[in-house]
């Protein structure tokens, strides 16, 4: 009975994965074949990410390598004109690097910690990336940017801050084909 139960559990997990992938591919066609299409991005970003989490930040605080690859892939596939990076750091590096390699999309990086924004500026400059449009959260006016951004990465402050700002974040999303990537929403 135990062997049969284990077998049924494995089958159930496989079916669940197939359903999950089918739903994701339907809802987000830009993620079809994601793992096959992103091996080059993973290779490109791995060493930069490792250096970042050892010399600038920590693995717990920085955008993960996985989400960084996702952001780069979305930029490459969707070719956004305007990107909002809420919570500066490695994500700022990834989004600005991709923007330079694609269609020169504009990127605004916003952070609620002035010291961290300054660290981000230094890091971007060290890597020859644009350091303009780094904004303190208190100075960012959501009303001024309604419907402007094609891609938003929301990794600002604490989970409470993210929850409180989500409605405003959605208000600045482009109505056409905009996409918000919410980081760390698996946390309670």
JSON list of N, CA and C in Angstrom, two decimals, residues 79-83 95-107 130 133:
[
{"chain": "A", "resi": 79, "resn": "UNK", "atom": "N", "xyz": [10.79, 43.74, -24.77]},
{"chain": "A", "resi": 79, "resn": "UNK", "atom": "CA", "xyz": [11.35, 45.00, -25.24]},
{"chain": "A", "resi": 79, "resn": "UNK", "atom": "C", "xyz": [10.58, 46.22, -24.70]},
{"chain": "A", "resi": 80, "resn": "UNK", "atom": "N", "xyz": [10.53, 46.35, -23.37]},
{"chain": "A", "resi": 80, "resn": "UNK", "atom": "CA", "xyz": [9.78, 47.48, -22.79]},
{"chain": "A", "resi": 80, "resn": "UNK", "atom": "C", "xyz": [10.46, 48.82, -23.10]},
{"chain": "A", "resi": 81, "resn": "UNK", "atom": "N", "xyz": [9.64, 49.85, -23.26]},
{"chain": "A", "resi": 81, "resn": "UNK", "atom": "CA", "xyz": [10.17, 51.20, -23.46]},
{"chain": "A", "resi": 81, "resn": "UNK", "atom": "C", "xyz": [10.51, 51.87, -22.14]},
{"chain": "A", "resi": 82, "resn": "UNK", "atom": "N", "xyz": [9.73, 51.52, -21.10]},
{"chain": "A", "resi": 82, "resn": "UNK", "atom": "CA", "xyz": [9.88, 52.18, -19.81]},
{"chain": "A", "resi": 82, "resn": "UNK", "atom": "C", "xyz": [9.80, 51.14, -18.70]},
{"chain": "A", "resi": 83, "resn": "UNK", "atom": "N", "xyz": [10.82, 51.15, -17.81]},
{"chain": "A", "resi": 83, "resn": "UNK", "atom": "CA", "xyz": [10.93, 50.16, -16.74]},
{"chain": "A", "resi": 83, "resn": "UNK", "atom": "C", "xyz": [11.02, 50.87, -15.40]},
{"chain": "A", "resi": 95, "resn": "UNK", "atom": "N", "xyz": [18.54, 45.39, -15.04]},
{"chain": "A", "resi": 95, "resn": "UNK", "atom": "CA", "xyz": [17.60, 46.10, -15.91]},
{"chain": "A", "resi": 95, "resn": "UNK", "atom": "C", "xyz": [18.30, 47.15, -16.78]},
{"chain": "A", "resi": 96, "resn": "UNK", "atom": "N", "xyz": [19.27, 47.86, -16.22]},
{"chain": "A", "resi": 96, "resn": "UNK", "atom": "CA", "xyz": [19.99, 48.88, -17.00]},
{"chain": "A", "resi": 96, "resn": "UNK", "atom": "C", "xyz": [20.93, 48.23, -18.02]},
{"chain": "A", "resi": 97, "resn": "UNK", "atom": "N", "xyz": [21.52, 47.12, -17.65]},
{"chain": "A", "resi": 97, "resn": "UNK", "atom": "CA", "xyz": [22.38, 46.40, -18.59]},
{"chain": "A", "resi": 97, "resn": "UNK", "atom": "C", "xyz": [21.57, 45.90, -19.78]},
{"chain": "A", "resi": 98, "resn": "UNK", "atom": "N", "xyz": [20.42, 45.33, -19.49]},
{"chain": "A", "resi": 98, "resn": "UNK", "atom": "CA", "xyz": [19.56, 44.84, -20.56]},
{"chain": "A", "resi": 98, "resn": "UNK", "atom": "C", "xyz": [19.04, 46.00, -21.42]},
{"chain": "A", "resi": 99, "resn": "UNK", "atom": "N", "xyz": [18.67, 47.09, -20.79]},
{"chain": "A", "resi": 99, "resn": "UNK", "atom": "CA", "xyz": [18.17, 48.26, -21.53]},
{"chain": "A", "resi": 99, "resn": "UNK", "atom": "C", "xyz": [19.23, 48.77, -22.51]},
{"chain": "A", "resi": 100, "resn": "UNK", "atom": "N", "xyz": [20.49, 48.75, -22.10]},
{"chain": "A", "resi": 100, "resn": "UNK", "atom": "CA", "xyz": [21.56, 49.20, -22.99]},
{"chain": "A", "resi": 100, "resn": "UNK", "atom": "C", "xyz": [21.75, 48.25, -24.16]},
{"chain": "A", "resi": 101, "resn": "UNK", "atom": "N", "xyz": [21.55, 46.94, -23.92]},
{"chain": "A", "resi": 101, "resn": "UNK", "atom": "CA", "xyz": [21.78, 45.95, -24.97]},
{"chain": "A", "resi": 101, "resn": "UNK", "atom": "C", "xyz": [20.61, 45.81, -25.93]},
{"chain": "A", "resi": 102, "resn": "UNK", "atom": "N", "xyz": [19.46, 46.27, -25.53]},
{"chain": "A", "resi": 102, "resn": "UNK", "atom": "CA", "xyz": [18.28, 46.11, -26.40]},
{"chain": "A", "resi": 102, "resn": "UNK", "atom": "C", "xyz": [17.95, 47.44, -27.06]},
{"chain": "A", "resi": 103, "resn": "UNK", "atom": "N", "xyz": [16.86, 48.03, -26.69]},
{"chain": "A", "resi": 103, "resn": "UNK", "atom": "CA", "xyz": [16.40, 49.25, -27.36]},
{"chain": "A", "resi": 103, "resn": "UNK", "atom": "C", "xyz": [16.58, 50.51, -26.54]},
{"chain": "A", "resi": 104, "resn": "UNK", "atom": "N", "xyz": [17.52, 50.50, -25.62]},
{"chain": "A", "resi": 104, "resn": "UNK", "atom": "CA", "xyz": [17.74, 51.70, -24.81]},
{"chain": "A", "resi": 104, "resn": "UNK", "atom": "C", "xyz": [16.48, 52.13, -24.06]},
{"chain": "A", "resi": 105, "resn": "UNK", "atom": "N", "xyz": [15.80, 51.20, -23.45]},
{"chain": "A", "resi": 105, "resn": "UNK", "atom": "CA", "xyz": [14.63, 51.52, -22.63]},
{"chain": "A", "resi": 105, "resn": "UNK", "atom": "C", "xyz": [15.05, 52.43, -21.49]},
{"chain": "A", "resi": 106, "resn": "UNK", "atom": "N", "xyz": [14.15, 53.26, -21.03]},
{"chain": "A", "resi": 106, "resn": "UNK", "atom": "CA", "xyz": [14.46, 54.09, -19.88]},
{"chain": "A", "resi": 106, "resn": "UNK", "atom": "C", "xyz": [14.14, 53.31, -18.60]},
{"chain": "A", "resi": 107, "resn": "UNK", "atom": "N", "xyz": [15.01, 53.44, -17.63]},
{"chain": "A", "resi": 107, "resn": "UNK", "atom": "CA", "xyz": [14.85, 52.74, -16.35]},
{"chain": "A", "resi": 107, "resn": "UNK", "atom": "C", "xyz": [14.87, 53.77, -15.23]},
{"chain": "A", "resi": 130, "resn": "UNK", "atom": "N", "xyz": [24.34, 53.50, -16.82]},
{"chain": "A", "resi": 130, "resn": "UNK", "atom": "CA", "xyz": [23.77, 54.82, -16.50]},
{"chain": "A", "resi": 130, "resn": "UNK", "atom": "C", "xyz": [23.39, 54.93, -15.02]},
{"chain": "A", "resi": 133, "resn": "UNK", "atom": "N", "xyz": [18.33, 58.86, -13.08]},
{"chain": "A", "resi": 133, "resn": "UNK", "atom": "CA", "xyz": [16.99, 58.39, -12.70]},
{"chain": "A", "resi": 133, "resn": "UNK", "atom": "C", "xyz": [17.02, 57.42, -11.52]}
]
